mmCIF file of C-alpha atoms in Angstrom:
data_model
loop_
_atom_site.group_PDB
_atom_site.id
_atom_site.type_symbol
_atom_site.label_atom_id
_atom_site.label_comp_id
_atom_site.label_asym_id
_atom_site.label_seq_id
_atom_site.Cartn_x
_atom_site.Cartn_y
_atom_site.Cartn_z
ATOM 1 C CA UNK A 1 -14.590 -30.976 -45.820
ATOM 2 C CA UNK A 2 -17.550 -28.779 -44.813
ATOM 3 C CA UNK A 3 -17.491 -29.957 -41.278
ATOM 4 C CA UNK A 4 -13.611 -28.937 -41.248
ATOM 5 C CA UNK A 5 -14.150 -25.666 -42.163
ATOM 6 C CA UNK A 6 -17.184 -24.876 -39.795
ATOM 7 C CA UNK A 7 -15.027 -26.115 -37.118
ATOM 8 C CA UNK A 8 -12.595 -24.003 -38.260
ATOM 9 C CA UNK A 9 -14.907 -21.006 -38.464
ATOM 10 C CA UNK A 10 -16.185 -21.565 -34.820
ATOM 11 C CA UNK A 11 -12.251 -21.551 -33.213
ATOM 12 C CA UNK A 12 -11.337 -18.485 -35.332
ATOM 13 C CA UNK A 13 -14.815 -16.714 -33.699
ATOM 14 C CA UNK A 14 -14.113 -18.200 -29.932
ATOM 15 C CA UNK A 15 -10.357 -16.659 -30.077
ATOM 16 C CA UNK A 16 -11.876 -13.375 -31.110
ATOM 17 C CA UNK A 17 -14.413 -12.988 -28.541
ATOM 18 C CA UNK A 18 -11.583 -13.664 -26.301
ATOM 19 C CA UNK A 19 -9.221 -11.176 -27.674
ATOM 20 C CA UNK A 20 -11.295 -8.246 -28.517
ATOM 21 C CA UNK A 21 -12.398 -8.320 -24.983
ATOM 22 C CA UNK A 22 -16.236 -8.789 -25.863
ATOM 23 C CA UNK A 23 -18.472 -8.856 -23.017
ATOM 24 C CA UNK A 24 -18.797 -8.350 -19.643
ATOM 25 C CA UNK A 25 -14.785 -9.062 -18.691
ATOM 26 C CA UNK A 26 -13.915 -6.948 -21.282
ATOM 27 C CA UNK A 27 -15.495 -3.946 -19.326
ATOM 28 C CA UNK A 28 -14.287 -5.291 -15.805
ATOM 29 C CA UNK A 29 -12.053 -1.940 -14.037
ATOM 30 C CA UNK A 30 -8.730 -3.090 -12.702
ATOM 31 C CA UNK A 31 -8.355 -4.696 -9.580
ATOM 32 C CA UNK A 32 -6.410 -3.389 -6.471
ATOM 33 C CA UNK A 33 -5.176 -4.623 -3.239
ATOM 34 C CA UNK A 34 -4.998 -3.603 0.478
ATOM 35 C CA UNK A 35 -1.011 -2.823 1.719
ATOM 36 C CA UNK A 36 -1.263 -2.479 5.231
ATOM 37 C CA UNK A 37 0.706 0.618 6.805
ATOM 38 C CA UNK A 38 -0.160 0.533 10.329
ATOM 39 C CA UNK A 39 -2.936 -0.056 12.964
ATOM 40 C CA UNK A 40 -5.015 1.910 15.415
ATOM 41 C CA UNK A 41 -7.566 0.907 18.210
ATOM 42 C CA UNK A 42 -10.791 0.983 17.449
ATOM 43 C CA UNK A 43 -14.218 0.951 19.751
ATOM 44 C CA UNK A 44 -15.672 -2.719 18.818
ATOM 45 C CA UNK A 45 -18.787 -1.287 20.627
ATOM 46 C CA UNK A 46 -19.142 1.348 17.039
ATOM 47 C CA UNK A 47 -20.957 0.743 14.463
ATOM 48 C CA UNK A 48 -19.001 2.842 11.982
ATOM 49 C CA UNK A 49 -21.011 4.744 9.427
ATOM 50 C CA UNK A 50 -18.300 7.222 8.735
ATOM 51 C CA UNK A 51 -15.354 8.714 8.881
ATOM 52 C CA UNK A 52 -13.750 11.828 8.040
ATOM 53 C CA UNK A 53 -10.091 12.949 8.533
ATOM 54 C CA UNK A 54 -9.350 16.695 8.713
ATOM 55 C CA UNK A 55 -6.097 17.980 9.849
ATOM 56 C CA UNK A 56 -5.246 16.879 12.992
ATOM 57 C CA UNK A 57 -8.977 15.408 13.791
ATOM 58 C CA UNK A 58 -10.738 11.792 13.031
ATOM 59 C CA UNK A 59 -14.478 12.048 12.734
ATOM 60 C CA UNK A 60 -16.305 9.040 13.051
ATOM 61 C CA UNK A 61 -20.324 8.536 12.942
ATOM 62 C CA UNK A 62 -22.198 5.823 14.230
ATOM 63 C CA UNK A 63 -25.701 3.777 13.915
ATOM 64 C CA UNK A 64 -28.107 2.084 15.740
ATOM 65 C CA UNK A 65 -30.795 3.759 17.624
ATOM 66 C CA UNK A 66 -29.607 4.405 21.399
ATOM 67 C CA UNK A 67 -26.033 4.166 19.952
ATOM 68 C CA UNK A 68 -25.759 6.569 16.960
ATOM 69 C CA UNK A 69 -23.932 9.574 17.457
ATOM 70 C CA UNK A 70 -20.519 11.476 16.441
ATOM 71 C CA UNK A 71 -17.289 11.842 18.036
ATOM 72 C CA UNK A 72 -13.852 13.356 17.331
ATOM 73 C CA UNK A 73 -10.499 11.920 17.936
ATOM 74 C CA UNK A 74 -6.980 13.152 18.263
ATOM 75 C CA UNK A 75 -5.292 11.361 15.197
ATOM 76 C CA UNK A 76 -1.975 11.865 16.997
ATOM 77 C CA UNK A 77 -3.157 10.701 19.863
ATOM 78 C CA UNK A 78 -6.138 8.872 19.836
ATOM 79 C CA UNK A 79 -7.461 10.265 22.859
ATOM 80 C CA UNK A 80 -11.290 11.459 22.160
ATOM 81 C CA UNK A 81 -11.958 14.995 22.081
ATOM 82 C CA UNK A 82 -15.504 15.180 21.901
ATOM 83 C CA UNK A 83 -18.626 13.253 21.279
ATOM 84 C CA UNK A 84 -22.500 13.762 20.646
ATOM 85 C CA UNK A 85 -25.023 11.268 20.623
ATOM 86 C CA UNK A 86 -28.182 11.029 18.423
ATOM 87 C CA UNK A 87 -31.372 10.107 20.927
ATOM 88 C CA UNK A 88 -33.249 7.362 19.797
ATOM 89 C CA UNK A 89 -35.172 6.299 17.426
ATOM 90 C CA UNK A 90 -32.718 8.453 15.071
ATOM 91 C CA UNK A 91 -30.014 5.926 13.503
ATOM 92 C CA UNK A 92 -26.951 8.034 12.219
ATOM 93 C CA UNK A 93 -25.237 7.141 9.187
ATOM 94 C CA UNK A 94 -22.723 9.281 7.169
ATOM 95 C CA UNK A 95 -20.357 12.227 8.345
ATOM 96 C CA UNK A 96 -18.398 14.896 6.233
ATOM 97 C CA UNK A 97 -17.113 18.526 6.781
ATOM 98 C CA UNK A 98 -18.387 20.946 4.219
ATOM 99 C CA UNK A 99 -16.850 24.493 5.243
ATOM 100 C CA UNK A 100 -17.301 25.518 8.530
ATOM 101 C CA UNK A 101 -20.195 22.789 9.004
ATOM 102 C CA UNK A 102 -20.244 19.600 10.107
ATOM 103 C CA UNK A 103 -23.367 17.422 7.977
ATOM 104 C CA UNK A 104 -24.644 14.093 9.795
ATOM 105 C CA UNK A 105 -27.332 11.895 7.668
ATOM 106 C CA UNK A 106 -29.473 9.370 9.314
ATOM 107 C CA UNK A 107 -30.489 6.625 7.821
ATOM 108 C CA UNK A 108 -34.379 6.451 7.180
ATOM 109 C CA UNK A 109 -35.317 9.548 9.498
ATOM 110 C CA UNK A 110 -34.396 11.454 5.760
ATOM 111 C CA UNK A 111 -32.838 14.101 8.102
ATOM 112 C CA UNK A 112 -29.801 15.524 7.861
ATOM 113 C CA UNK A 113 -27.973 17.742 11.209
ATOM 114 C CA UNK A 114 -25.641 20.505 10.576
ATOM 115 C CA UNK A 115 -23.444 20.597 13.529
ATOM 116 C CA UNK A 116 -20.587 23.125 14.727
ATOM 117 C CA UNK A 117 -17.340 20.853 13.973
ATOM 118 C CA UNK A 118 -15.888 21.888 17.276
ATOM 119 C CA UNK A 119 -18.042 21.224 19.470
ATOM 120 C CA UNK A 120 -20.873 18.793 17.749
ATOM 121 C CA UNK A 121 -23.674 21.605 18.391
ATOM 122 C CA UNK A 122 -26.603 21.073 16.818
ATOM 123 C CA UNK A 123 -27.100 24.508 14.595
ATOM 124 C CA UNK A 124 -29.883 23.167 11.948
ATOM 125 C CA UNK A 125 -32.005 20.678 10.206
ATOM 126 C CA UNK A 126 -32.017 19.781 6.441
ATOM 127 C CA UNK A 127 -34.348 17.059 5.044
ATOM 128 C CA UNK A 128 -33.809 15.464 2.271
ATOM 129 C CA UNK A 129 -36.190 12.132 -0.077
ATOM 130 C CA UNK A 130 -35.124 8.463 0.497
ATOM 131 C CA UNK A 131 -32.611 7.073 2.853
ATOM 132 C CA UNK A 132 -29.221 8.609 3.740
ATOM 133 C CA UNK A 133 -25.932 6.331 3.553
ATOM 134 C CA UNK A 134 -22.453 7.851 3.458
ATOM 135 C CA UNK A 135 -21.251 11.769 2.794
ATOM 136 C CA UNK A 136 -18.062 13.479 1.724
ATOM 137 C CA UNK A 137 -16.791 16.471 0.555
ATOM 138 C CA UNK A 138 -15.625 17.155 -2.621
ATOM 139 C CA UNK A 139 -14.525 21.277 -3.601
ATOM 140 C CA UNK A 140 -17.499 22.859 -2.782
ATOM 141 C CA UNK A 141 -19.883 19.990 -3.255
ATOM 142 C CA UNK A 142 -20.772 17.835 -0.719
ATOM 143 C CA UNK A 143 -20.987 13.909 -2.290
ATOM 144 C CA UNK A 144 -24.531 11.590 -0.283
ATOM 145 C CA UNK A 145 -24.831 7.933 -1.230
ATOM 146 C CA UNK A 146 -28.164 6.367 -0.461
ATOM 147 C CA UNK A 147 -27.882 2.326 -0.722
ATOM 148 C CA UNK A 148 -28.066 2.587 -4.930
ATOM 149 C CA UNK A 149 -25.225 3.002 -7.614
ATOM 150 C CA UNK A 150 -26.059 6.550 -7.807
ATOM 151 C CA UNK A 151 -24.763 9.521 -5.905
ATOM 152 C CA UNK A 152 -26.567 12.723 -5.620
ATOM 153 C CA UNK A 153 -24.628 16.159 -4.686
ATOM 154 C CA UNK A 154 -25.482 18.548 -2.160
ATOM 155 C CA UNK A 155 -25.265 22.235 -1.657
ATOM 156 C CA UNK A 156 -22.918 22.486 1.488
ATOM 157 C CA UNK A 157 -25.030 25.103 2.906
ATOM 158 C CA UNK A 158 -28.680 24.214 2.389
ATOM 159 C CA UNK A 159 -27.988 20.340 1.703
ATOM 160 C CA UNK A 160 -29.845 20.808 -1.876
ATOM 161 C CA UNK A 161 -29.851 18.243 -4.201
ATOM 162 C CA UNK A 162 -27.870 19.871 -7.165
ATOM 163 C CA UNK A 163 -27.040 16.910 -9.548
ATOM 164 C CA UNK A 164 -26.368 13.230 -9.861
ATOM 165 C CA UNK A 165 -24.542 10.398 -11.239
ATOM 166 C CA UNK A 166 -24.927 7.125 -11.510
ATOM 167 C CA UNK A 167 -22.114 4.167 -11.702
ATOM 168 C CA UNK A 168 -21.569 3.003 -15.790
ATOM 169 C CA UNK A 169 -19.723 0.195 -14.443
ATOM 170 C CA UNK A 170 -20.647 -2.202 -11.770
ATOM 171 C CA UNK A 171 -23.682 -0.276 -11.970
ATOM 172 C CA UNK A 172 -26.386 -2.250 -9.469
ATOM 173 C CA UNK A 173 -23.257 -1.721 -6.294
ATOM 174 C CA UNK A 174 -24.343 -0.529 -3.704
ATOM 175 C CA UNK A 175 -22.847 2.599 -2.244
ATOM 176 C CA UNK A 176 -22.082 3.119 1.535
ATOM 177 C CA UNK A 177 -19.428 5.162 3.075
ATOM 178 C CA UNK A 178 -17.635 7.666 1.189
ATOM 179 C CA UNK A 179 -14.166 9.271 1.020
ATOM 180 C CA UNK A 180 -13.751 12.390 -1.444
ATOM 181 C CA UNK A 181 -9.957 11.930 -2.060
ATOM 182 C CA UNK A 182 -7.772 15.095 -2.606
ATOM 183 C CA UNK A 183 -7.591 14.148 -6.344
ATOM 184 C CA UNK A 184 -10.947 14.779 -6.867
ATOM 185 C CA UNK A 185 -11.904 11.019 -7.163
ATOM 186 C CA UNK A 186 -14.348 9.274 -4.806
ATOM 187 C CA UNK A 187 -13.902 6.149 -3.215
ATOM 188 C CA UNK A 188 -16.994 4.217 -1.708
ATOM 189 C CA UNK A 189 -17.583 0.973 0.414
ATOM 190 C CA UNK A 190 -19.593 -1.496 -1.852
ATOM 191 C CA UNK A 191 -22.289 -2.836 0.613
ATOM 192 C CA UNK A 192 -22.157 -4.947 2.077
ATOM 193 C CA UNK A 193 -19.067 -6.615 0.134
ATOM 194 C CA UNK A 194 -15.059 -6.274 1.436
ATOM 195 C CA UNK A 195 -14.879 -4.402 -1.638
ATOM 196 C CA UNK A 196 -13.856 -0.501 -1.845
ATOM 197 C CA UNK A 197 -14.762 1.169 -5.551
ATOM 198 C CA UNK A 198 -12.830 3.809 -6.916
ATOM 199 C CA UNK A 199 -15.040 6.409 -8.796
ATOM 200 C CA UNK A 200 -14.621 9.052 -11.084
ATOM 201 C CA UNK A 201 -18.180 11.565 -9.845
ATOM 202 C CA UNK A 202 -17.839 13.414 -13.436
ATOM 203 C CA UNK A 203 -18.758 10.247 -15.164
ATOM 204 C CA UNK A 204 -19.836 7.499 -12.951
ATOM 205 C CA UNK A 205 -16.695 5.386 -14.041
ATOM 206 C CA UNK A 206 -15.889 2.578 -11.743
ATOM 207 C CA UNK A 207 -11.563 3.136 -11.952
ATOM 208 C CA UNK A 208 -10.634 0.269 -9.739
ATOM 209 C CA UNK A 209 -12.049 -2.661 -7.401
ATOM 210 C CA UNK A 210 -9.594 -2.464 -4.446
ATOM 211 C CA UNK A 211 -10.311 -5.877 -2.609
ATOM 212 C CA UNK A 212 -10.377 -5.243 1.269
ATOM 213 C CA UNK A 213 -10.981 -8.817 2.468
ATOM 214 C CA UNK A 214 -8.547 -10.919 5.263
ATOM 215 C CA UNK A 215 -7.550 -7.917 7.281
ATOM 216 C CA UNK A 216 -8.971 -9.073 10.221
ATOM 217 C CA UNK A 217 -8.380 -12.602 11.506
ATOM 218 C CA UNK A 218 -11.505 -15.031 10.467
ATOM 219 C CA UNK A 219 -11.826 -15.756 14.350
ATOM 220 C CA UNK A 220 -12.356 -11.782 15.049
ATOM 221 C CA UNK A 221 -13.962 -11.106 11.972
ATOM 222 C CA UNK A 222 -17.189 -13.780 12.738
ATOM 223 C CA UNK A 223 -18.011 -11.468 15.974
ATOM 224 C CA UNK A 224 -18.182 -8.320 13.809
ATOM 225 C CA UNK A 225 -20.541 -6.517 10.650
ATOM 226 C CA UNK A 226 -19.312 -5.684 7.668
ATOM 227 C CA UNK A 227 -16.318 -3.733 6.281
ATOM 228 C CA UNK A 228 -17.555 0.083 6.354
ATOM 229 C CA UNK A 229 -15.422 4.006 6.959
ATOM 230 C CA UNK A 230 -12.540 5.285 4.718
ATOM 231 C CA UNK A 231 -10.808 8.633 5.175
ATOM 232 C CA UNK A 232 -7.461 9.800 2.930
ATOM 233 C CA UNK A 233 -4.971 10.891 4.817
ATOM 234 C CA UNK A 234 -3.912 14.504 4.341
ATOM 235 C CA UNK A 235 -0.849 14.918 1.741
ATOM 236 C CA UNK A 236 -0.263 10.972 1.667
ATOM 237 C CA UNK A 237 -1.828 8.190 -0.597
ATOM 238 C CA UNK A 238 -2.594 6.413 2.725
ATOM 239 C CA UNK A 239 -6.265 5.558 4.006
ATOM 240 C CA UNK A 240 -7.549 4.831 7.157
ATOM 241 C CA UNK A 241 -10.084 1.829 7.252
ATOM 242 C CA UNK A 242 -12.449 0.073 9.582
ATOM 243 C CA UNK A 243 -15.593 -1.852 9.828
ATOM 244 C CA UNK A 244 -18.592 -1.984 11.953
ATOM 245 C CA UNK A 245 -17.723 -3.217 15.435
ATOM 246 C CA UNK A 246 -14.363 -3.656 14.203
ATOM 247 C CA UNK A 247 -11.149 -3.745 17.180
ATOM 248 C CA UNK A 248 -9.084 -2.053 14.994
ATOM 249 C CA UNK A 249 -8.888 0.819 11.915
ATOM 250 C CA UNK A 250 -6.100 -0.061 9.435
ATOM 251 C CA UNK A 251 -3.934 2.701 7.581
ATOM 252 C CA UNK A 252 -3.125 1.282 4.288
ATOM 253 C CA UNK A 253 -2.071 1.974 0.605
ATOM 254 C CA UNK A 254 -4.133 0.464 -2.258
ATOM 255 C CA UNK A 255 -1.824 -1.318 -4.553
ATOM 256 C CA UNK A 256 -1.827 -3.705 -7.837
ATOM 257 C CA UNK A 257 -2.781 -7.656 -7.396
#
């Protein structure tokens, strides 16, 4: 009879673990998935870094020494408007416009370039501690990621540090590129997964997992890197896409499993 009801006891315990949602998978953020729109060409000679839509205008960064630069794109279009390049050894990572300026990171160089967003001058220097990853623009902050779960924020004038957060869920992620979308919520490639995390930058609050994976066919997708640039589209709930060395940037809608 005492072996009954300690059997008994453990089931009971097991199916409340399960249904009070103790543990990890209890804590999990919902999950999303990618609803393709439409595609654009993309240079499979980039290796995207970043991208940033405003108005009319795509702005896309790009790595590897020799090869990093920015350049600007008609979104209507497509036709390329402008471009500067980053001499070597400088490897350029993230892009965003802040105001009436244009900020560029690099990746271990820990400098970032202010640039006129017109015409890609070169106006100043900032310099900031550790590496630089991805940049956006959120009000009148400006949002750096640096290869950790945390994200620091930026004067967008001087580029100084004036705050962090760090990720309460799925802390540990990795944070690449980053969109600031017109909600105030961030979104950020999850190096070097196919995953996208949506973040609330008050609280470090992972919202959802949007899973990016099988957009490109698995015979394309062996010759390229990994998934990497998202930019919101002005007054939609669409997002442009792409990858490093990717053929092709994909507009698309993040939807429920």
């Amino acid at each position: 009879m005492k072996r009954n009801r300690r059997s008994l006891a453990i089931v009971v315990l097991v199916s409340l673990l399960g249904t009070t949602g103790c543990g990890s998978s209890g804590d999990d953020p919902p999950r999303l998935r990618i609803e393709v729109v439409g595609t654009r060409p993309h240079d499979p000679r980039a290796f995207t870094e970043g991208l940033e839509v405003d108005g009319t205008v795509l702005y896309e960064s790009t790595g590897m020494p020799g090869a990093s630069g920015v350049r600007v794109t008609d979104l209507t279009t497509g036709d390329e408007l402008t471009r500067s390049e980053l001499p070597a050894p400088y490897f350029g990572e993230g892009v965003t416009k802040a105001g009436t300026t244009l900020w560029q990171l690099t990746w271990r160089d820990r400098v970032a370039i202010a640039r006129d967003p017109v015409t890609l001058a070169e106006r100043t220097r900032a310099s900031y501690d550790g590496e630089g990853w991805g940049l956006c623009t959120r009000a009148n902050t400006v949002v750096m990621s640096n290869g950790t779960d945390t994200l620091t924020f930026r004067d967008p004038v001087t580029f100084a540090p004036t705050g962090t957060v760090t990720l309460t869920t799925r802390n540990r992620a990795k944070l690449n590129e980053l969109d600031c979308a017109a909600d105030g919520s961030v979104y950020a490639n999850a190096y070097p997964t196919d995953e996208i995390l949506h973040i609330d930058p008050e609280t470090g609050r992972v919202l959802a997992v949007i899973d990016a994976s099988g957009l490109l066919p698995a015979t394309v997708r062996a010759g390229t890197d990994v998934l990497n640039g998202i930019a919101q589209l002005p007054g939609t709930d669409h997002f442009l896409i792409t990858g490093k060395y990717w053929p092709t940037i994909f507009e698309v809608r993040f939807v429920p499993e």
